[in-house]
PDB file of C-alpha atoms in Angstrom:
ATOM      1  CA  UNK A 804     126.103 -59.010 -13.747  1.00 34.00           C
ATOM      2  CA  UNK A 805     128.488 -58.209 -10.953  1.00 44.00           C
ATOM      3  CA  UNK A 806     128.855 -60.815  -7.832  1.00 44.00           C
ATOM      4  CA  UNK A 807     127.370 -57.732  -5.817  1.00 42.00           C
ATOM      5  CA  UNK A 808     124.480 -57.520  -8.611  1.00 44.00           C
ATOM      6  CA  UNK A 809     123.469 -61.366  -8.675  1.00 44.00           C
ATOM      7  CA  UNK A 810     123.138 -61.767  -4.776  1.00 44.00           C
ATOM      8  CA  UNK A 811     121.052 -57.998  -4.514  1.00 43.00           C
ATOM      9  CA  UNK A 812     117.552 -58.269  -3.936  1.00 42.00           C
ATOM     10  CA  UNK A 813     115.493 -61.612  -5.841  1.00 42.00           C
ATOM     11  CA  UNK A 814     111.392 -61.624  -6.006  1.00 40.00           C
ATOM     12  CA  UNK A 815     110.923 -59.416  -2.945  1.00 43.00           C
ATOM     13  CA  UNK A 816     111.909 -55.503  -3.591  1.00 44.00           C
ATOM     14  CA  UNK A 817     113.641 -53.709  -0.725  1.00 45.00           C
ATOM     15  CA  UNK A 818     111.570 -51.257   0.622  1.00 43.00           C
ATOM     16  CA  UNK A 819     112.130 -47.626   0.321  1.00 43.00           C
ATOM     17  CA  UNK A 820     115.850 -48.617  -1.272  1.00 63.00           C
ATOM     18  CA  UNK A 821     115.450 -48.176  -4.565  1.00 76.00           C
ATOM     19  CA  UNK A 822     118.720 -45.897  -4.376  1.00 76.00           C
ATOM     20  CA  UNK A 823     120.231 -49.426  -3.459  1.00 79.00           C
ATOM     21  CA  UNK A 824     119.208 -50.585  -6.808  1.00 81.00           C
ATOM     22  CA  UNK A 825     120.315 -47.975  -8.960  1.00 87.00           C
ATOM     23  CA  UNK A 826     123.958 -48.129  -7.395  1.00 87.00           C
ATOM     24  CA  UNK A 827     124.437 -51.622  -8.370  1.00 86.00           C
ATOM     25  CA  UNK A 828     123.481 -50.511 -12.092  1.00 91.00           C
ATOM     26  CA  UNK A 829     125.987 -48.058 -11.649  1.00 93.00           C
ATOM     27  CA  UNK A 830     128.152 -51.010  -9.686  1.00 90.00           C
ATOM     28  CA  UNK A 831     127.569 -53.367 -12.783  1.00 91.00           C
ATOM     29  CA  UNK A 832     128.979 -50.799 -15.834  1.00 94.00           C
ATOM     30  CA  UNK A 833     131.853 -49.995 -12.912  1.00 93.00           C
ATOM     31  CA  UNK A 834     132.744 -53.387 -12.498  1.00 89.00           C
ATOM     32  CA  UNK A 835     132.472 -54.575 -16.251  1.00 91.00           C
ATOM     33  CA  UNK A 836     135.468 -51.612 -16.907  1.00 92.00           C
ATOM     34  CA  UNK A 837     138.174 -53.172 -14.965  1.00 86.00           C
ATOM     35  CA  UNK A 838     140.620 -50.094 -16.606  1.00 90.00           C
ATOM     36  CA  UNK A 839     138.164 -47.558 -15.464  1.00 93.00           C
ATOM     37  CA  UNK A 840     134.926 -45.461 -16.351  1.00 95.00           C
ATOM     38  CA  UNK A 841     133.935 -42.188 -16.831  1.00 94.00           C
ATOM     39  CA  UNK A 842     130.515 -40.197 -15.369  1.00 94.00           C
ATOM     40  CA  UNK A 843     129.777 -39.446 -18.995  1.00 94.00           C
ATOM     41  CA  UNK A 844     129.806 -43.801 -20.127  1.00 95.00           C
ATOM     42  CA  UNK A 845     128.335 -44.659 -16.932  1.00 95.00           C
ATOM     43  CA  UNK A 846     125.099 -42.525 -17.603  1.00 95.00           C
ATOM     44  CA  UNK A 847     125.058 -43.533 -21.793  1.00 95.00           C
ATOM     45  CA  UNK A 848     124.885 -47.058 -20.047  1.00 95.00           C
ATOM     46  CA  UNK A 849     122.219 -46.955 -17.091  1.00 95.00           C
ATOM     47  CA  UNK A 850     120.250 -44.108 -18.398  1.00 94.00           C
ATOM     48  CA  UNK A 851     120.176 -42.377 -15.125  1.00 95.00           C
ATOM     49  CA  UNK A 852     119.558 -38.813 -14.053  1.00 94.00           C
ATOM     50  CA  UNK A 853     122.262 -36.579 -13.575  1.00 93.00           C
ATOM     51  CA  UNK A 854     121.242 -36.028  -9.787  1.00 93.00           C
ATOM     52  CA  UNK A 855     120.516 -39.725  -9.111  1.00 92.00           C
ATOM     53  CA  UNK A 856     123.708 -40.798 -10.904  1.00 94.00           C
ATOM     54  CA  UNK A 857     125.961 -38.382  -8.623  1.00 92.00           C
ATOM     55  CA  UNK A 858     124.081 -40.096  -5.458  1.00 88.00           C
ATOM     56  CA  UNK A 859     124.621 -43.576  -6.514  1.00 90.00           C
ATOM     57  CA  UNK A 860     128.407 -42.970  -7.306  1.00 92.00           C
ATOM     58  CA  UNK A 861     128.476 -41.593  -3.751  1.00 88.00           C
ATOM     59  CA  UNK A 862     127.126 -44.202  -2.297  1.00 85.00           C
ATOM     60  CA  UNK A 863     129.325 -46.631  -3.738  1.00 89.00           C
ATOM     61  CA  UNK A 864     132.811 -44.705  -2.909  1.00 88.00           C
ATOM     62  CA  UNK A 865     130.984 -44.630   0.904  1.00 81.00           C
ATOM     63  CA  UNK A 866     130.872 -48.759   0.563  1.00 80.00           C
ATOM     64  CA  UNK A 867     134.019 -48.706  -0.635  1.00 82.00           C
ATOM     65  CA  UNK A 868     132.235 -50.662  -3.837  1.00 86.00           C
ATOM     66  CA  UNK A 869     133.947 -47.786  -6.371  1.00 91.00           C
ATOM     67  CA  UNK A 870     137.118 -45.906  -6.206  1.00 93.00           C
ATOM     68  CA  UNK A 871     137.919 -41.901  -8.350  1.00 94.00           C
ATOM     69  CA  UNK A 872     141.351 -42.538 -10.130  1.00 92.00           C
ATOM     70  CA  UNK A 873     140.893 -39.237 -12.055  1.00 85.00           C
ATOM     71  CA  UNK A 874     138.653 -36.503 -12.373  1.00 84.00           C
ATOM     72  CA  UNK A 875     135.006 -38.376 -13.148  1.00 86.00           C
ATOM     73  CA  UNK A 876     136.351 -42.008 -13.731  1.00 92.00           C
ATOM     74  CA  UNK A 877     135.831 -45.006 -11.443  1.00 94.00           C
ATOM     75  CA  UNK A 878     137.034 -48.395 -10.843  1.00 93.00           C
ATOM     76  CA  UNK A 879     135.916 -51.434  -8.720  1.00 89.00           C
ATOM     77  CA  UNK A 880     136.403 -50.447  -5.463  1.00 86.00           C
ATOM     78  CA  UNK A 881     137.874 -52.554  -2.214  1.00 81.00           C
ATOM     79  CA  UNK A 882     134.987 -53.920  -0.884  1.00 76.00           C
ATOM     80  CA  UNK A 883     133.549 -55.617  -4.563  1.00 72.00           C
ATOM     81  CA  UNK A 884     137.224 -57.614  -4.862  1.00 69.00           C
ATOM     82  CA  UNK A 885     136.679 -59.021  -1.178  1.00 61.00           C
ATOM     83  CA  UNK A 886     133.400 -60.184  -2.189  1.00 56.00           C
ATOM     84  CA  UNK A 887     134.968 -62.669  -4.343  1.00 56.00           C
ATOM     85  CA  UNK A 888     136.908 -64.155  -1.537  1.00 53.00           C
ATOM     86  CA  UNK A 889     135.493 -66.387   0.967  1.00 50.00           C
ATOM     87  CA  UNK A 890     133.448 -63.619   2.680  1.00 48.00           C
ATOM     88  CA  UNK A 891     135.155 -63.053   6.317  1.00 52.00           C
ATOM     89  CA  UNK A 892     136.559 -59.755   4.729  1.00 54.00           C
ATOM     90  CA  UNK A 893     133.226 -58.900   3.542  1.00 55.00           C
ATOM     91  CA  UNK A 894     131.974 -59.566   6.976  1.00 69.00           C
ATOM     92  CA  UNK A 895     134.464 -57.456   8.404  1.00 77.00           C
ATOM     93  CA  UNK A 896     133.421 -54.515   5.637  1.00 79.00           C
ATOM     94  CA  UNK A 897     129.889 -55.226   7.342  1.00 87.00           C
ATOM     95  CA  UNK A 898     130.944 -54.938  10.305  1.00 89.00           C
ATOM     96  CA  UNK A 899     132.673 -51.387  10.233  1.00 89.00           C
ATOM     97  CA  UNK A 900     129.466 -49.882   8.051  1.00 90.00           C
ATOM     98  CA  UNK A 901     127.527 -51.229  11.176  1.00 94.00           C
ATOM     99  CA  UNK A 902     129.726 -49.569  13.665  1.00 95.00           C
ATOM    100  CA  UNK A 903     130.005 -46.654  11.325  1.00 92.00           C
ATOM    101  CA  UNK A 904     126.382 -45.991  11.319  1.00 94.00           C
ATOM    102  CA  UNK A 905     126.008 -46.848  15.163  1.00 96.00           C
ATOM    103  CA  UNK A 906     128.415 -43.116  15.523  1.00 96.00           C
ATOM    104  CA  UNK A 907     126.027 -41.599  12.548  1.00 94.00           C
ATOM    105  CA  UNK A 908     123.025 -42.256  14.506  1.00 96.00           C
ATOM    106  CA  UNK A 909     124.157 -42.340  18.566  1.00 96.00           C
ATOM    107  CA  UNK A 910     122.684 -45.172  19.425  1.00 97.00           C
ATOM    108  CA  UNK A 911     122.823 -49.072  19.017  1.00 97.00           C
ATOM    109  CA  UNK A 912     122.109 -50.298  15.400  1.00 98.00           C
ATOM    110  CA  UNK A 913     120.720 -53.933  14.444  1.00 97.00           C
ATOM    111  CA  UNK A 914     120.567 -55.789  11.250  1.00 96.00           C
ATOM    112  CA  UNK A 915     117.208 -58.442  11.593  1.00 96.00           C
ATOM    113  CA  UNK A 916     115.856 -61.289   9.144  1.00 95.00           C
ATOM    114  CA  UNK A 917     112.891 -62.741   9.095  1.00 97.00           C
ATOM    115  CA  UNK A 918     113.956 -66.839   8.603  1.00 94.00           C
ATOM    116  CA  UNK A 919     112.135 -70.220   8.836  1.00 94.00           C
ATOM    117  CA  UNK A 920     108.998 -67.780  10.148  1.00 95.00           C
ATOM    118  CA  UNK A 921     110.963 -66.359  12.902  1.00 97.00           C
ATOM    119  CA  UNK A 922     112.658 -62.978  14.067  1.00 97.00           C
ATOM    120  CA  UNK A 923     116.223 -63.053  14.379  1.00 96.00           C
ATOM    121  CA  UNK A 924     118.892 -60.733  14.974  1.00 96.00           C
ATOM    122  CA  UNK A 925     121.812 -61.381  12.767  1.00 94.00           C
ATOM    123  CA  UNK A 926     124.232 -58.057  13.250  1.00 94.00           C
ATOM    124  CA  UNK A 927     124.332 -55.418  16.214  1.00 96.00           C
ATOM    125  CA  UNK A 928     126.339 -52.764  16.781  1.00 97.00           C
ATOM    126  CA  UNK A 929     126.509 -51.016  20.351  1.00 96.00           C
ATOM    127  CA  UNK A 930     129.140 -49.174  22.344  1.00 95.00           C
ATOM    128  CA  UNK A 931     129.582 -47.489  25.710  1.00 95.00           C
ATOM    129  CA  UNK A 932     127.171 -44.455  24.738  1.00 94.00           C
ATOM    130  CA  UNK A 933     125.416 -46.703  22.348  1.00 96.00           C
ATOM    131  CA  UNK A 934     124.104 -49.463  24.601  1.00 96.00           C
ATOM    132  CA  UNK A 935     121.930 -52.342  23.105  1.00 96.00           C
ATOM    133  CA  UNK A 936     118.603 -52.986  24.281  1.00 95.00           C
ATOM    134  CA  UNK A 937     117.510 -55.280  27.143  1.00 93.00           C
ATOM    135  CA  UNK A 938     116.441 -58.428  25.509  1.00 94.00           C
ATOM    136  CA  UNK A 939     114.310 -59.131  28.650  1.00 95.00           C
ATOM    137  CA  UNK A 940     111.292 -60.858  25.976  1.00 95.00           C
ATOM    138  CA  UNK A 941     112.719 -63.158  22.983  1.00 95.00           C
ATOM    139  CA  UNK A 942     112.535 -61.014  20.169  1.00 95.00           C
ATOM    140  CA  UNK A 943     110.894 -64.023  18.406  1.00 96.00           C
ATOM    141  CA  UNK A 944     108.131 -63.486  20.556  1.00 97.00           C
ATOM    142  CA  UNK A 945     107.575 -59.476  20.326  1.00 97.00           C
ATOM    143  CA  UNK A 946     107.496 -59.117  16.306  1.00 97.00           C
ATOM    144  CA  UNK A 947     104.026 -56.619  17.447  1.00 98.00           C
ATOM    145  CA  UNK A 948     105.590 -54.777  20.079  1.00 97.00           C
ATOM    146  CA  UNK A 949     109.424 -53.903  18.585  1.00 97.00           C
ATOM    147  CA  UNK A 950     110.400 -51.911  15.287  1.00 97.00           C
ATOM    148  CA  UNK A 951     112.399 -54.815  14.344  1.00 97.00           C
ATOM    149  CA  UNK A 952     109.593 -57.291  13.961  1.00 97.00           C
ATOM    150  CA  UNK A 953     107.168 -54.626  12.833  1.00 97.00           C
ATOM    151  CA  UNK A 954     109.655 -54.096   9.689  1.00 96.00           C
ATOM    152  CA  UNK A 955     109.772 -57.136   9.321  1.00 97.00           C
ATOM    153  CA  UNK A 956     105.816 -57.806   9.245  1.00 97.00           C
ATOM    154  CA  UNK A 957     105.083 -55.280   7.391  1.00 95.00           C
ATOM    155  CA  UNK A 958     106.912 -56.809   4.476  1.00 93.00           C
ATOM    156  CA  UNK A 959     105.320 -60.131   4.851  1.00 95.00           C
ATOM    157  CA  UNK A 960     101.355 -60.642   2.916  1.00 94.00           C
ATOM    158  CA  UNK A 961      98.516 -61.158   5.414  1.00 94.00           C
ATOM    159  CA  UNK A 962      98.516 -64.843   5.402  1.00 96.00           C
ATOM    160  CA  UNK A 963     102.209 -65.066   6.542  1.00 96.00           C
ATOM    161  CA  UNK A 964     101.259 -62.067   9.132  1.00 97.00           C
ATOM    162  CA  UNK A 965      98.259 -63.890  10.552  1.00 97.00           C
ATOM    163  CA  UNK A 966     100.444 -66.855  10.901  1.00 97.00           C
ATOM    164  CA  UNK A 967     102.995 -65.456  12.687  1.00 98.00           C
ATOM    165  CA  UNK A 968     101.168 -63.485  14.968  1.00 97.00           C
ATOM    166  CA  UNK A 969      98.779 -67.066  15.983  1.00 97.00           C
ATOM    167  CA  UNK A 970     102.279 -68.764  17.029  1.00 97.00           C
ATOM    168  CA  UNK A 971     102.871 -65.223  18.884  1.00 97.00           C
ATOM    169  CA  UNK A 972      99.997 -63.816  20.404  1.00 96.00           C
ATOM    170  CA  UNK A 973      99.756 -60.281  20.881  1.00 97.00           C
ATOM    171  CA  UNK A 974     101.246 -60.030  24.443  1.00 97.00           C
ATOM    172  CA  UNK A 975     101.048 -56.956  26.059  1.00 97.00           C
ATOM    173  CA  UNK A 976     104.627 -56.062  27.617  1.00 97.00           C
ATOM    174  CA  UNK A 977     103.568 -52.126  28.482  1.00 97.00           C
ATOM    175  CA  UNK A 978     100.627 -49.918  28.454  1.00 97.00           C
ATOM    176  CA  UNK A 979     102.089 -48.839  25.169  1.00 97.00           C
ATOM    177  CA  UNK A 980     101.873 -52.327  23.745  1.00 97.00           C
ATOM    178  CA  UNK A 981      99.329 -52.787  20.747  1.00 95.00           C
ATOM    179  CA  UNK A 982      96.873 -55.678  21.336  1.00 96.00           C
ATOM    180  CA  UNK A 983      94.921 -55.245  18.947  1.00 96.00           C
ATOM    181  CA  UNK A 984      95.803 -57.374  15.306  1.00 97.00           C
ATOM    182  CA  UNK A 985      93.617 -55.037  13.018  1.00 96.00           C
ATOM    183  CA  UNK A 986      95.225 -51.541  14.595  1.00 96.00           C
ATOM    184  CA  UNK A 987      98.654 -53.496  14.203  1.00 97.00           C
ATOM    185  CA  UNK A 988      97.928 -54.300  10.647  1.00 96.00           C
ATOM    186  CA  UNK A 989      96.410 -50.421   9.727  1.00 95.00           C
ATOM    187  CA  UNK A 990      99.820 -49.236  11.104  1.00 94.00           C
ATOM    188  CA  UNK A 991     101.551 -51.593   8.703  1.00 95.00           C
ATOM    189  CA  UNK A 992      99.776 -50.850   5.809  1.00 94.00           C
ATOM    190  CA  UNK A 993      99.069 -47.038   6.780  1.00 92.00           C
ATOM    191  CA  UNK A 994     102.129 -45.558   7.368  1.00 88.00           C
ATOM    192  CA  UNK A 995     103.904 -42.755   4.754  1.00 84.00           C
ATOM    193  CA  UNK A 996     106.044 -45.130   1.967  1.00 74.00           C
ATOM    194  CA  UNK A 997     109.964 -44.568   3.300  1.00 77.00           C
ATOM    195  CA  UNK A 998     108.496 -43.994   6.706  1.00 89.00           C
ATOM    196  CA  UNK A 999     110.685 -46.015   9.868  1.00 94.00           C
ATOM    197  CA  UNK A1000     108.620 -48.393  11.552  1.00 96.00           C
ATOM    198  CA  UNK A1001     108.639 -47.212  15.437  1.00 96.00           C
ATOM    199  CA  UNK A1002     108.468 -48.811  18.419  1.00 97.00           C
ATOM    200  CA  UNK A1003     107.981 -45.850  21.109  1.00 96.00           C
ATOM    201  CA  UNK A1004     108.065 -47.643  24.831  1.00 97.00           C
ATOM    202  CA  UNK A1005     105.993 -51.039  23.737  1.00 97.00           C
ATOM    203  CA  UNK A1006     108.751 -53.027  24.170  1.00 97.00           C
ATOM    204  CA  UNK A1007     110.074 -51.985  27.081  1.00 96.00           C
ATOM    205  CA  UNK A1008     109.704 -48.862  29.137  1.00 96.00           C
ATOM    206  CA  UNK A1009     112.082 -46.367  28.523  1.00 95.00           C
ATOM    207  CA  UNK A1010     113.064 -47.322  25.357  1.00 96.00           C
ATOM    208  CA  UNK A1011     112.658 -46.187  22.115  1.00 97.00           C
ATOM    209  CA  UNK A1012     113.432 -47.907  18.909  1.00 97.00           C
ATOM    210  CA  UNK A1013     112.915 -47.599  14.749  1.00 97.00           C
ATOM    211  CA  UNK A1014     113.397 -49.612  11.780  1.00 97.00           C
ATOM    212  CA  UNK A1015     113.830 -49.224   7.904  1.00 94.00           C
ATOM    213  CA  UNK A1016     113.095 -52.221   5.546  1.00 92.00           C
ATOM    214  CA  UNK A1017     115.233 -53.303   3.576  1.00 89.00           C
ATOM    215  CA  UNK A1018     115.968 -57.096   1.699  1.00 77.00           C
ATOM    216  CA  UNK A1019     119.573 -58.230   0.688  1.00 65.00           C
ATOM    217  CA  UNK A1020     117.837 -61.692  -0.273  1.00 70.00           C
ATOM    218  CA  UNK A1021     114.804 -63.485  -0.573  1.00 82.00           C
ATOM    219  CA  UNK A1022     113.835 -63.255   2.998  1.00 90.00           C
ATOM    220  CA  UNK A1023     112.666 -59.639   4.478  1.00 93.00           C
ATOM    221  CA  UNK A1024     115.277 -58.030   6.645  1.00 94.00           C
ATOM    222  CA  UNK A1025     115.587 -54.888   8.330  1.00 95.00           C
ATOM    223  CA  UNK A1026     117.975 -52.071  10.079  1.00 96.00           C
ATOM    224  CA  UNK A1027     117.226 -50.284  13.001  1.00 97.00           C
ATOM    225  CA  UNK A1028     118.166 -48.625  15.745  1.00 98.00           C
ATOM    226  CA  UNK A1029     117.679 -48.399  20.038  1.00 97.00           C
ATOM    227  CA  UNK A1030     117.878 -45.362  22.679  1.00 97.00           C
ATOM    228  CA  UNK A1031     117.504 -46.064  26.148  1.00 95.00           C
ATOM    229  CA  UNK A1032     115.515 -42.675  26.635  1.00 92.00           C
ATOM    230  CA  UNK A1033     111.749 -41.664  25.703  1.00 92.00           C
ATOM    231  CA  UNK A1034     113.028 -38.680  23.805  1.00 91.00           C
ATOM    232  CA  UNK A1035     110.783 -38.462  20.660  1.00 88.00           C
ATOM    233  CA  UNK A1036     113.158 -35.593  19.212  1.00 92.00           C
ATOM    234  CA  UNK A1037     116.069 -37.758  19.891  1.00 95.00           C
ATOM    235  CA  UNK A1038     114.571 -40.753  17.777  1.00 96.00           C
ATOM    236  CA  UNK A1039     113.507 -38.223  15.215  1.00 94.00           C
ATOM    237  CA  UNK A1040     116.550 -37.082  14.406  1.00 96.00           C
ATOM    238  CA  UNK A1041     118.138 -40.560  14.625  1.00 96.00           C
ATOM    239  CA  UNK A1042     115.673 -42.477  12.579  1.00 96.00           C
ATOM    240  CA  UNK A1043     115.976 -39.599   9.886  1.00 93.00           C
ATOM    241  CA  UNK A1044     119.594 -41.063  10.050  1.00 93.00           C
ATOM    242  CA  UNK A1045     118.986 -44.155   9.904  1.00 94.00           C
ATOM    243  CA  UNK A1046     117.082 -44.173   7.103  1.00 91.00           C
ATOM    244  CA  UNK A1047     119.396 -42.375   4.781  1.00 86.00           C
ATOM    245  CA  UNK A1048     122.224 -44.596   6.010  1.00 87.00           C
ATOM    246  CA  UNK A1049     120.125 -47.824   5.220  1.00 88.00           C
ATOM    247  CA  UNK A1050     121.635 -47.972   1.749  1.00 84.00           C
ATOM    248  CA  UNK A1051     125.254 -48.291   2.838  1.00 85.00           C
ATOM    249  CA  UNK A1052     123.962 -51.077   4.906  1.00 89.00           C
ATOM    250  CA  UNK A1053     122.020 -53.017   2.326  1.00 87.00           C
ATOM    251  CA  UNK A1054     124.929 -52.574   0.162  1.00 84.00           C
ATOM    252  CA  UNK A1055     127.567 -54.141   2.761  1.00 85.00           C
ATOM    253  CA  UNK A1056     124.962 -56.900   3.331  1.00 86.00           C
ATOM    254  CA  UNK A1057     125.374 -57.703  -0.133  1.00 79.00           C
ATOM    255  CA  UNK A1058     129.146 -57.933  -0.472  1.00 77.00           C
ATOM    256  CA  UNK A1059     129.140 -59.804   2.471  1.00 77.00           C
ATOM    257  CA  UNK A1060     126.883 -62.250   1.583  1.00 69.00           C
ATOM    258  CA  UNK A1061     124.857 -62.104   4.362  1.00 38.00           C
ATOM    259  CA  UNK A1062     121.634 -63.827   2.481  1.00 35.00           C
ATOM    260  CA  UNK A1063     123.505 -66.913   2.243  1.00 44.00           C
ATOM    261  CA  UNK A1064     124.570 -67.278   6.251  1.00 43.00           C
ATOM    262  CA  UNK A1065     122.747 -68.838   9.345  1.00 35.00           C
ATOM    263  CA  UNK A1066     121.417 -65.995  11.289  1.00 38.00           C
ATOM    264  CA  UNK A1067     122.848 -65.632  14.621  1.00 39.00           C
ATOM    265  CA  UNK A1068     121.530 -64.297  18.244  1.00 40.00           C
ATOM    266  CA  UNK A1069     122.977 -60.764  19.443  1.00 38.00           C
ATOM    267  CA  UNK A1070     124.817 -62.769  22.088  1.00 39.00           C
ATOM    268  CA  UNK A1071     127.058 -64.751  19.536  1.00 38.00           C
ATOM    269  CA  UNK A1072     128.198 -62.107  17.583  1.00 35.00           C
ATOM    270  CA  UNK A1073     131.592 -60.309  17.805  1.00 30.00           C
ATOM    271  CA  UNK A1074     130.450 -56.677  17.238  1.00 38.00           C
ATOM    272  CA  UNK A1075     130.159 -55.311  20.533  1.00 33.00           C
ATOM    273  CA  UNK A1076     131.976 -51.803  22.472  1.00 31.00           C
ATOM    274  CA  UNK A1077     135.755 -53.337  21.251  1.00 27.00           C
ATOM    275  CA  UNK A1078     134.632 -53.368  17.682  1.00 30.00           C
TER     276      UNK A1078
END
């Protein structure tokens, strides 16, 4: 296995990713040809649809996790070698796919984990038309009413949800706030499988926010995105986005090792409008 391939996903599967783990098949017979590989090996070795091949391999040359030397052959690309360093390039490779997807999407982008039974925002993106969202509640304390903690909840089991939510109460911060644990939980459990988790004015008003799941370790993380306007065509479009971008995300996560790092509040990290 690859350095990318041992630190992907343990126990816990990523939600609605599974293109995540068919790239690093594709990333493991890349990386274990260090002359090169062709389209034609790479499918006799992970037995993978034509179609689903081509959108792996694409998905790794975006991550800069593969590289084309010649017609249909592939080598190791930038990003995997940088893995095997001591990580701040890997960060920085992070970092740009973050800032990368903020312009994809228009608006401000957020990677959150779900660690030692809290939520915690460990990555954001934002930028002068991109602004990040008020954090006028803890997110710790708003799991129920933000798309960040509800991706986050919805990968945890019941137990783990009901004992969150007792240390948390289910504070209403709008009129568009759910209060109400077993309409929380159908919403959860209800929604469409690859379906963002929204958050449409019940954190704050004015704001509108979704989230993909996704897992680069053994604790539930997510993506997701902010706009600082109740347009639900807007956040349509943009979640739509999100969601197809959420790959190149979970992949950078990986390289950079981000399962293995304290988690840090927006305030302390360095991606911001200069990024």
């Amino acid at each position: 296995m690859t350095h990318a391939a041992r630190t992907s996903p343990e126990g816990r599967p990523a939600p609605a990713l599974e293109s995540v783990h068919q790239a690093l098949r594709v990333l493991e017979v890349v990386n274990r040809h260090s002359g090169g590989v062709n389209l034609t090996q790479i499918a006799r070795e992970t037995k993978l649809p034509q179609l689903v091949l081509a959108r792996a391999v694409e998905q790794l040359i975006r991550a800069d996790l593969a590289t084309p030397i010649g017609p249909d052959a592939y080598v190791a690309g930038h990003a995997l070698l940088l893995s095997e360093t001591d990580g701040g390039e890997g960060r920085g490779h992070l970092r740009e796919t973050l800032a990368w997807v903020r312009d994809a999407v228009g608006a401000a982008v957020y990677v959150a984990r779900y660690t030692d039974g809290e939520v915690a925002i460990t990555q954001y993106a934002d930028g002068p038309a991109a602004p990040a969202v008020e954090e006028w509640v803890d997110f710790r304390a708003a799991a129920h009413a933000s798309a960040v903690g509800k991706a986050l909840l919805t990968q945890l089991d019941h137990d783990d949800r009901r004992d969150h939510l007792s240390r948390h109460p289910l504070t209403p911060f709008t009129t568009h706030t759910l209060t109400s644990e077993r309409v929380l939980f159908r919403q959860l459990d209800g929604r469409p499988p690859d379906t963002p988790l929204l958050d449409l004015q019940e954190y704050a008003l004015g704001t509108v926010c979704a989230a993909v799941p996704i897992t680069a370790g053994r604790n539930p993380e997510c993506v997701a995105l902010s706009i600082p306007v109740p347009d639900p065509g807007r956040l349509k479009q943009a979640a739509w986005i999100l969601k197809s971008e959420a790959a190149a995300v979970l992949l950078a996560l990986i390289v950079a090792g981000s399962a293995r790092r304290t988690a840090r509040r927006p305030q302390d990290t360095i991606l911001s409008t200069s990024a």
